Amino acid sequence: MTYRIVTIDGPAGAGKTTVSKQLAATLGCVYVDTGALYRGVAYEIDRQKIDWQDEAELNRFLESLDLGFKMTGQDLALVSSGKDITSFIRTPEITMLASATSALPAVRQALLGIQKHIAATRDAVFEGRDMGTAVFPDAPFKFFLFADLGVRARRRHDELGTNDAELEKVQAQMAKRDKDDESRKTNPLKPAPDAVSIDSTHMTVDQVVTKMQDIIEKA
Ligand code: DC
């Protein structure tokens, strides 16, 4: 049996998470935040003080990694070796480390099986950077969500509740992350050739979700 897989890729702050969650709820399927997996790897690298630039050490670490999702109500919690680490993976340090370590082919390879396993067992909306290009190239519904950098930084800034002086810093970090994610050699952030691109700069979450839903339901 093939399940209905929807992929939503795009840069940080384009509204992917809110849109993906809302779309999954509308379609009655699970929402999978693949960025959480990369953050989970970064969290464990940091916690276990792994020298990730040492290939042998990184490989040993990845072999011992026991990362996965657990259903909690409608949400998926990120679990590492049986421990729920969902609340530890959103710090600025882990965010930047996740961007750096997600460029490593061995890290991407290690997370592939988890993502494919979910898609083989249920309908899902997958949010990430390479869902439509690399992980699920055959997905029937692919979206690429983007927005102007200034608007994305403002949204993230509002979410974090930081003061105005921090806005510039948020924007600079976002620009760096975009550049790193787009320029890495393995599975860089880019739209799949058959993805529908949506510019959310002047759109509300509801408008974006309705547009996606229309496309899915008309198919
Ligand atoms: O979506 P996010 O900000 O939580 O993702 C954290 C980092 O993980 C991001 O900088 C890039 C990386 N990532 C990735 O390389 N591929 C994915 N499918 C999802 C995230």
PDB file of C-alpha atoms and ligand atoms in Angstrom:
ATOM      1  CA  MET A   1       0.000   0.000   0.000  1.00  0.00           C
ATOM      2  CA  THR A   2       1.252   3.491  -0.805  1.00  0.00           C
ATOM      3  CA  TYR A   3       0.502   6.283   1.572  1.00  0.00           C
ATOM      4  CA  ARG A   4      -0.277   9.899   0.721  1.00  0.00           C
ATOM      5  CA  ILE A   5       2.934  11.836   1.265  1.00  0.00           C
ATOM      6  CA  VAL A   6       3.062  15.638   1.158  1.00  0.00           C
ATOM      7  CA  THR A   7       6.447  17.370   1.285  1.00  0.00           C
ATOM      8  CA  ILE A   8       7.011  20.964   2.377  1.00  0.00           C
ATOM      9  CA  ASP A   9      10.525  22.349   1.980  1.00  0.00           C
ATOM     10  CA  GLY A  10      11.876  25.847   2.352  1.00  0.00           C
ATOM     11  CA  PRO A  11      14.144  28.145   4.341  1.00  0.00           C
ATOM     12  CA  ALA A  12      13.843  28.866   8.067  1.00  0.00           C
ATOM     13  CA  GLY A  13      11.006  31.176   9.078  1.00  0.00           C
ATOM     14  CA  ALA A  14       8.921  30.775   5.911  1.00  0.00           C
ATOM     15  CA  GLY A  15       6.083  29.387   8.024  1.00  0.00           C
ATOM     16  CA  LYS A  16       6.697  25.713   7.201  1.00  0.00           C
ATOM     17  CA  THR A  17       6.023  24.400  10.707  1.00  0.00           C
ATOM     18  CA  THR A  18       2.720  26.190  11.297  1.00  0.00           C
ATOM     19  CA  VAL A  19       1.538  25.468   7.774  1.00  0.00           C
ATOM     20  CA  SER A  20       2.617  21.796   7.877  1.00  0.00           C
ATOM     21  CA  LYS A  21       0.896  21.189  11.219  1.00  0.00           C
ATOM     22  CA  GLN A  22      -2.299  22.853  10.076  1.00  0.00           C
ATOM     23  CA  LEU A  23      -2.292  21.045   6.739  1.00  0.00           C
ATOM     24  CA  ALA A  24      -1.699  17.671   8.447  1.00  0.00           C
ATOM     25  CA  ALA A  25      -4.603  18.348  10.825  1.00  0.00           C
ATOM     26  CA  THR A  26      -6.837  19.285   7.877  1.00  0.00           C
ATOM     27  CA  LEU A  27      -5.865  16.162   5.947  1.00  0.00           C
ATOM     28  CA  GLY A  28      -6.123  14.018   9.097  1.00  0.00           C
ATOM     29  CA  CYS A  29      -2.584  12.699   8.895  1.00  0.00           C
ATOM     30  CA  VAL A  30       0.615  12.904  10.892  1.00  0.00           C
ATOM     31  CA  TYR A  31       3.032  15.854  10.722  1.00  0.00           C
ATOM     32  CA  VAL A  32       6.745  15.050  10.673  1.00  0.00           C
ATOM     33  CA  ASP A  33       9.290  17.727  11.518  1.00  0.00           C
ATOM     34  CA  THR A  34      12.495  16.348   9.985  1.00  0.00           C
ATOM     35  CA  GLY A  35      14.497  19.344  11.223  1.00  0.00           C
ATOM     36  CA  ALA A  36      13.942  17.914  14.716  1.00  0.00           C
ATOM     37  CA  LEU A  37      15.977  14.849  13.708  1.00  0.00           C
ATOM     38  CA  TYR A  38      18.926  17.032  12.652  1.00  0.00           C
ATOM     39  CA  ARG A  39      18.539  18.990  15.863  1.00  0.00           C
ATOM     40  CA  GLY A  40      18.467  15.719  17.829  1.00  0.00           C
ATOM     41  CA  VAL A  41      21.765  14.685  16.247  1.00  0.00           C
ATOM     42  CA  ALA A  42      23.275  18.077  17.117  1.00  0.00           C
ATOM     43  CA  TYR A  43      21.956  17.837  20.682  1.00  0.00           C
ATOM     44  CA  GLU A  44      23.563  14.428  21.178  1.00  0.00           C
ATOM     45  CA  ILE A  45      26.832  15.550  19.541  1.00  0.00           C
ATOM     46  CA  ASP A  46      26.930  18.441  21.969  1.00  0.00           C
ATOM     47  CA  ARG A  47      25.877  16.406  25.017  1.00  0.00           C
ATOM     48  CA  GLN A  48      28.311  13.587  24.319  1.00  0.00           C
ATOM     49  CA  LYS A  49      31.066  16.041  23.263  1.00  0.00           C
ATOM     50  CA  ILE A  50      31.619  14.246  19.972  1.00  0.00           C
ATOM     51  CA  ASP A  51      34.370  15.527  17.690  1.00  0.00           C
ATOM     52  CA  TRP A  52      32.154  15.474  14.594  1.00  0.00           C
ATOM     53  CA  GLN A  53      34.972  16.486  12.301  1.00  0.00           C
ATOM     54  CA  ASP A  54      36.684  13.175  13.103  1.00  0.00           C
ATOM     55  CA  GLU A  55      35.121  10.738  10.639  1.00  0.00           C
ATOM     56  CA  ALA A  56      35.718   7.563  12.693  1.00  0.00           C
ATOM     57  CA  GLU A  57      34.352   9.173  15.854  1.00  0.00           C
ATOM     58  CA  LEU A  58      31.321  10.520  13.984  1.00  0.00           C
ATOM     59  CA  ASN A  59      30.592   7.096  12.479  1.00  0.00           C
ATOM     60  CA  ARG A  60      30.849   5.374  15.875  1.00  0.00           C
ATOM     61  CA  PHE A  61      28.491   7.982  17.294  1.00  0.00           C
ATOM     62  CA  LEU A  62      25.976   7.555  14.446  1.00  0.00           C
ATOM     63  CA  GLU A  63      25.996   3.769  14.859  1.00  0.00           C
ATOM     64  CA  SER A  64      25.161   4.136  18.535  1.00  0.00           C
ATOM     65  CA  LEU A  65      22.461   6.747  17.891  1.00  0.00           C
ATOM     66  CA  ASP A  66      18.952   5.645  18.841  1.00  0.00           C
ATOM     67  CA  LEU A  67      16.746   8.491  17.651  1.00  0.00           C
ATOM     68  CA  GLY A  68      13.078   8.351  16.758  1.00  0.00           C
ATOM     69  CA  PHE A  69       9.642   9.854  17.106  1.00  0.00           C
ATOM     70  CA  LYS A  70       6.942   8.889  19.565  1.00  0.00           C
ATOM     71  CA  MET A  71       3.302   9.893  19.165  1.00  0.00           C
ATOM     72  CA  THR A  72       2.073  12.196  21.918  1.00  0.00           C
ATOM     73  CA  GLY A  73      -1.540  13.045  21.094  1.00  0.00           C
ATOM     74  CA  GLN A  74      -1.442  14.594  17.614  1.00  0.00           C
ATOM     75  CA  ASP A  75       2.231  15.514  17.900  1.00  0.00           C
ATOM     76  CA  LEU A  76       5.437  13.581  17.495  1.00  0.00           C
ATOM     77  CA  ALA A  77       7.933  13.854  20.346  1.00  0.00           C
ATOM     78  CA  LEU A  78      11.637  13.406  19.589  1.00  0.00           C
ATOM     79  CA  VAL A  79      13.082  10.547  21.603  1.00  0.00           C
ATOM     80  CA  SER A  80      16.763   9.707  22.024  1.00  0.00           C
ATOM     81  CA  SER A  81      17.594   6.396  23.704  1.00  0.00           C
ATOM     82  CA  GLY A  82      14.172   6.381  25.309  1.00  0.00           C
ATOM     83  CA  LYS A  83      14.385   9.974  26.587  1.00  0.00           C
ATOM     84  CA  ASP A  84      12.095  12.745  25.316  1.00  0.00           C
ATOM     85  CA  ILE A  85      14.500  15.504  24.199  1.00  0.00           C
ATOM     86  CA  THR A  86      11.932  17.673  22.349  1.00  0.00           C
ATOM     87  CA  SER A  87      12.315  20.596  24.740  1.00  0.00           C
ATOM     88  CA  PHE A  88      16.136  20.751  24.475  1.00  0.00           C
ATOM     89  CA  ILE A  89      16.652  21.106  20.739  1.00  0.00           C
ATOM     90  CA  ARG A  90      15.581  24.700  20.010  1.00  0.00           C
ATOM     91  CA  THR A  91      18.372  26.701  21.663  1.00  0.00           C
ATOM     92  CA  PRO A  92      20.399  29.036  19.380  1.00  0.00           C
ATOM     93  CA  GLU A  93      23.525  26.851  19.897  1.00  0.00           C
ATOM     94  CA  ILE A  94      21.768  23.643  18.843  1.00  0.00           C
ATOM     95  CA  THR A  95      20.171  25.507  15.914  1.00  0.00           C
ATOM     96  CA  MET A  96      23.561  26.544  14.517  1.00  0.00           C
ATOM     97  CA  LEU A  97      25.183  23.174  15.266  1.00  0.00           C
ATOM     98  CA  ALA A  98      22.295  21.376  13.527  1.00  0.00           C
ATOM     99  CA  SER A  99      22.840  23.485  10.418  1.00  0.00           C
ATOM    100  CA  ALA A 100      26.587  22.690  10.417  1.00  0.00           C
ATOM    101  CA  THR A 101      26.276  18.964  11.100  1.00  0.00           C
ATOM    102  CA  SER A 102      23.357  18.502   8.688  1.00  0.00           C
ATOM    103  CA  ALA A 103      25.856  19.153   5.885  1.00  0.00           C
ATOM    104  CA  LEU A 104      27.646  15.886   6.711  1.00  0.00           C
ATOM    105  CA  PRO A 105      26.647  13.101   4.277  1.00  0.00           C
ATOM    106  CA  ALA A 106      26.999  10.463   7.043  1.00  0.00           C
ATOM    107  CA  VAL A 107      24.479  12.347   9.201  1.00  0.00           C
ATOM    108  CA  ARG A 108      21.995  12.642   6.334  1.00  0.00           C
ATOM    109  CA  GLN A 109      22.400   8.967   5.506  1.00  0.00           C
ATOM    110  CA  ALA A 110      21.842   7.959   9.136  1.00  0.00           C
ATOM    111  CA  LEU A 111      18.498   9.799   9.241  1.00  0.00           C
ATOM    112  CA  LEU A 112      17.156   8.514   5.945  1.00  0.00           C
ATOM    113  CA  GLY A 113      15.807   5.214   7.283  1.00  0.00           C
ATOM    114  CA  ILE A 114      13.754   6.876  10.047  1.00  0.00           C
ATOM    115  CA  GLN A 115      12.041   9.169   7.547  1.00  0.00           C
ATOM    116  CA  LYS A 116      11.376   6.444   4.980  1.00  0.00           C
ATOM    117  CA  HIS A 117      10.009   4.122   7.634  1.00  0.00           C
ATOM    118  CA  ILE A 118       7.375   6.679   8.687  1.00  0.00           C
ATOM    119  CA  ALA A 119       6.340   7.231   5.054  1.00  0.00           C
ATOM    120  CA  ALA A 120       5.978   3.476   4.578  1.00  0.00           C
ATOM    121  CA  THR A 121       3.514   3.186   7.437  1.00  0.00           C
ATOM    122  CA  ARG A 122       1.130   6.152   7.236  1.00  0.00           C
ATOM    123  CA  ASP A 123      -0.064   9.266   5.397  1.00  0.00           C
ATOM    124  CA  ALA A 124       2.129  12.186   6.415  1.00  0.00           C
ATOM    125  CA  VAL A 125       3.131  15.771   5.831  1.00  0.00           C
ATOM    126  CA  PHE A 126       6.941  15.967   5.909  1.00  0.00           C
ATOM    127  CA  GLU A 127       8.575  19.305   6.608  1.00  0.00           C
ATOM    128  CA  GLY A 128      12.270  19.842   5.855  1.00  0.00           C
ATOM    129  CA  ARG A 129      14.864  21.021   3.364  1.00  0.00           C
ATOM    130  CA  ASP A 130      15.306  18.049   1.022  1.00  0.00           C
ATOM    131  CA  MET A 131      11.999  16.192   1.320  1.00  0.00           C
ATOM    132  CA  GLY A 132      10.889  16.732  -2.275  1.00  0.00           C
ATOM    133  CA  THR A 133      14.367  16.595  -3.840  1.00  0.00           C
ATOM    134  CA  ALA A 134      16.114  13.722  -2.070  1.00  0.00           C
ATOM    135  CA  VAL A 135      14.101  11.819   0.528  1.00  0.00           C
ATOM    136  CA  PHE A 136      10.746  11.517  -1.262  1.00  0.00           C
ATOM    137  CA  PRO A 137      11.398  12.372  -4.929  1.00  0.00           C
ATOM    138  CA  ASP A 138       8.258  10.423  -5.892  1.00  0.00           C
ATOM    139  CA  ALA A 139       5.902  12.151  -3.449  1.00  0.00           C
ATOM    140  CA  PRO A 140       2.685  13.148  -5.248  1.00  0.00           C
ATOM    141  CA  PHE A 141       2.445  16.551  -3.534  1.00  0.00           C
ATOM    142  CA  LYS A 142       5.469  18.781  -3.159  1.00  0.00           C
ATOM    143  CA  PHE A 143       5.584  22.378  -1.983  1.00  0.00           C
ATOM    144  CA  PHE A 144       8.401  24.870  -1.586  1.00  0.00           C
ATOM    145  CA  LEU A 145       7.503  27.626   0.841  1.00  0.00           C
ATOM    146  CA  PHE A 146       9.570  30.794   0.972  1.00  0.00           C
ATOM    147  CA  ALA A 147       9.316  34.467   1.975  1.00  0.00           C
ATOM    148  CA  ASP A 148      11.508  37.589   2.058  1.00  0.00           C
ATOM    149  CA  LEU A 149      14.338  37.359   4.573  1.00  0.00           C
ATOM    150  CA  GLY A 150      13.189  40.489   6.466  1.00  0.00           C
ATOM    151  CA  VAL A 151       9.686  39.067   6.925  1.00  0.00           C
ATOM    152  CA  ARG A 152      11.001  35.673   8.005  1.00  0.00           C
ATOM    153  CA  ALA A 153      13.350  37.249  10.541  1.00  0.00           C
ATOM    154  CA  ARG A 154      10.513  39.388  11.918  1.00  0.00           C
ATOM    155  CA  ARG A 155       8.288  36.322  12.306  1.00  0.00           C
ATOM    156  CA  ARG A 156      10.995  34.343  14.120  1.00  0.00           C
ATOM    157  CA  HIS A 157      11.801  37.373  16.272  1.00  0.00           C
ATOM    158  CA  ASP A 158       8.121  37.708  17.267  1.00  0.00           C
ATOM    159  CA  GLU A 159       7.977  33.978  18.042  1.00  0.00           C
ATOM    160  CA  LEU A 160      11.033  34.189  20.278  1.00  0.00           C
ATOM    161  CA  GLY A 161       9.694  37.331  21.954  1.00  0.00           C
ATOM    162  CA  THR A 162      13.148  38.916  21.807  1.00  0.00           C
ATOM    163  CA  ASN A 163      13.699  42.682  21.981  1.00  0.00           C
ATOM    164  CA  ASP A 164      14.224  44.910  18.935  1.00  0.00           C
ATOM    165  CA  ALA A 165      17.987  44.958  19.299  1.00  0.00           C
ATOM    166  CA  GLU A 166      17.931  41.213  18.714  1.00  0.00           C
ATOM    167  CA  LEU A 167      16.086  41.461  15.385  1.00  0.00           C
ATOM    168  CA  GLU A 168      19.251  42.175  13.444  1.00  0.00           C
ATOM    169  CA  LYS A 169      20.995  39.234  15.067  1.00  0.00           C
ATOM    170  CA  VAL A 170      18.079  36.910  14.267  1.00  0.00           C
ATOM    171  CA  GLN A 171      18.171  38.112  10.648  1.00  0.00           C
ATOM    172  CA  ALA A 172      21.945  37.678  10.361  1.00  0.00           C
ATOM    173  CA  GLN A 173      21.800  34.144  11.782  1.00  0.00           C
ATOM    174  CA  MET A 174      18.945  33.286   9.458  1.00  0.00           C
ATOM    175  CA  ALA A 175      20.854  34.592   6.432  1.00  0.00           C
ATOM    176  CA  LYS A 176      23.873  32.495   7.426  1.00  0.00           C
ATOM    177  CA  ARG A 177      21.747  29.409   7.905  1.00  0.00           C
ATOM    178  CA  ASP A 178      20.039  29.932   4.513  1.00  0.00           C
ATOM    179  CA  LYS A 179      23.422  30.252   2.843  1.00  0.00           C
ATOM    180  CA  ASP A 180      24.818  27.145   4.571  1.00  0.00           C
ATOM    181  CA  ASP A 181      21.696  25.089   3.844  1.00  0.00           C
ATOM    182  CA  GLU A 182      21.618  26.189   0.185  1.00  0.00           C
ATOM    183  CA  SER A 183      25.311  25.784  -0.519  1.00  0.00           C
ATOM    184  CA  ARG A 184      26.071  22.448   1.106  1.00  0.00           C
ATOM    185  CA  LYS A 185      27.136  19.711  -1.311  1.00  0.00           C
ATOM    186  CA  THR A 186      24.790  16.973  -0.091  1.00  0.00           C
ATOM    187  CA  ASN A 187      21.079  17.580  -0.615  1.00  0.00           C
ATOM    188  CA  PRO A 188      21.139  21.389  -0.493  1.00  0.00           C
ATOM    189  CA  LEU A 189      17.990  23.373   0.145  1.00  0.00           C
ATOM    190  CA  LYS A 190      16.298  23.962  -3.221  1.00  0.00           C
ATOM    191  CA  PRO A 191      12.878  23.403  -4.767  1.00  0.00           C
ATOM    192  CA  ALA A 192      12.255  20.055  -6.450  1.00  0.00           C
ATOM    193  CA  PRO A 193      11.678  20.634 -10.183  1.00  0.00           C
ATOM    194  CA  ASP A 194       8.063  19.487  -9.771  1.00  0.00           C
ATOM    195  CA  ALA A 195       7.349  21.356  -6.531  1.00  0.00           C
ATOM    196  CA  VAL A 196       4.723  24.102  -6.337  1.00  0.00           C
ATOM    197  CA  SER A 197       6.540  27.192  -4.992  1.00  0.00           C
ATOM    198  CA  ILE A 198       4.571  29.471  -2.700  1.00  0.00           C
ATOM    199  CA  ASP A 199       5.785  32.907  -1.613  1.00  0.00           C
ATOM    200  CA  SER A 200       4.278  33.472   1.849  1.00  0.00           C
ATOM    201  CA  THR A 201       5.617  37.037   2.243  1.00  0.00           C
ATOM    202  CA  HIS A 202       2.156  38.565   1.947  1.00  0.00           C
ATOM    203  CA  MET A 203       0.033  35.529   2.805  1.00  0.00           C
ATOM    204  CA  THR A 204      -1.530  34.362   6.046  1.00  0.00           C
ATOM    205  CA  VAL A 205      -1.111  30.804   7.280  1.00  0.00           C
ATOM    206  CA  ASP A 206      -4.756  30.064   6.424  1.00  0.00           C
ATOM    207  CA  GLN A 207      -4.281  31.307   2.861  1.00  0.00           C
ATOM    208  CA  VAL A 208      -1.229  29.108   2.353  1.00  0.00           C
ATOM    209  CA  VAL A 209      -2.937  26.033   3.817  1.00  0.00           C
ATOM    210  CA  THR A 210      -6.067  26.584   1.705  1.00  0.00           C
ATOM    211  CA  LYS A 211      -3.949  26.894  -1.429  1.00  0.00           C
ATOM    212  CA  MET A 212      -2.142  23.620  -0.653  1.00  0.00           C
ATOM    213  CA  GLN A 213      -5.369  21.863   0.255  1.00  0.00           C
ATOM    214  CA  ASP A 214      -6.979  22.969  -3.036  1.00  0.00           C
ATOM    215  CA  ILE A 215      -4.063  21.575  -5.021  1.00  0.00           C
ATOM    216  CA  ILE A 216      -4.164  18.265  -3.123  1.00  0.00           C
ATOM    217  CA  GLU A 217      -7.916  17.855  -3.337  1.00  0.00           C
ATOM    218  CA  LYS A 218      -8.123  18.758  -7.028  1.00  0.00           C
ATOM    219  CA  ALA A 219      -5.588  16.069  -7.958  1.00  0.00           C
TER     220      ALA A 219
HETATM  221  O1   DC B   1      13.778  23.133  10.181  1.00  0.00           O
HETATM  222  P1   DC B   1      14.798  23.369  11.294  1.00  0.00           P
HETATM  223  O2   DC B   1      15.199  24.800  11.426  1.00  0.00           O
HETATM  224  O3   DC B   1      14.351  22.793  12.590  1.00  0.00           O
HETATM  225  O4   DC B   1      16.097  22.561  10.830  1.00  0.00           O
HETATM  226  C1   DC B   1      17.313  22.574  11.552  1.00  0.00           C
HETATM  227  C2   DC B   1      18.476  22.349  10.599  1.00  0.00           C
HETATM  228  O5   DC B   1      18.412  21.025  10.083  1.00  0.00           O
HETATM  229  C3   DC B   1      18.502  23.274   9.392  1.00  0.00           C
HETATM  230  O6   DC B   1      19.478  24.298   9.531  1.00  0.00           O
HETATM  231  C4   DC B   1      18.871  22.421   8.225  1.00  0.00           C
HETATM  232  C5   DC B   1      18.744  21.019   8.709  1.00  0.00           C
HETATM  233  N1   DC B   1      17.736  20.242   7.979  1.00  0.00           N
HETATM  234  C6   DC B   1      18.152  19.584   6.870  1.00  0.00           C
HETATM  235  O7   DC B   1      19.315  19.718   6.484  1.00  0.00           O
HETATM  236  N2   DC B   1      17.294  18.768   6.205  1.00  0.00           N
HETATM  237  C7   DC B   1      16.029  18.632   6.616  1.00  0.00           C
HETATM  238  N3   DC B   1      15.227  17.825   5.953  1.00  0.00           N
HETATM  239  C8   DC B   1      15.565  19.335   7.750  1.00  0.00           C
HETATM  240  C9   DC B   1      16.451  20.156   8.403  1.00  0.00           C
END
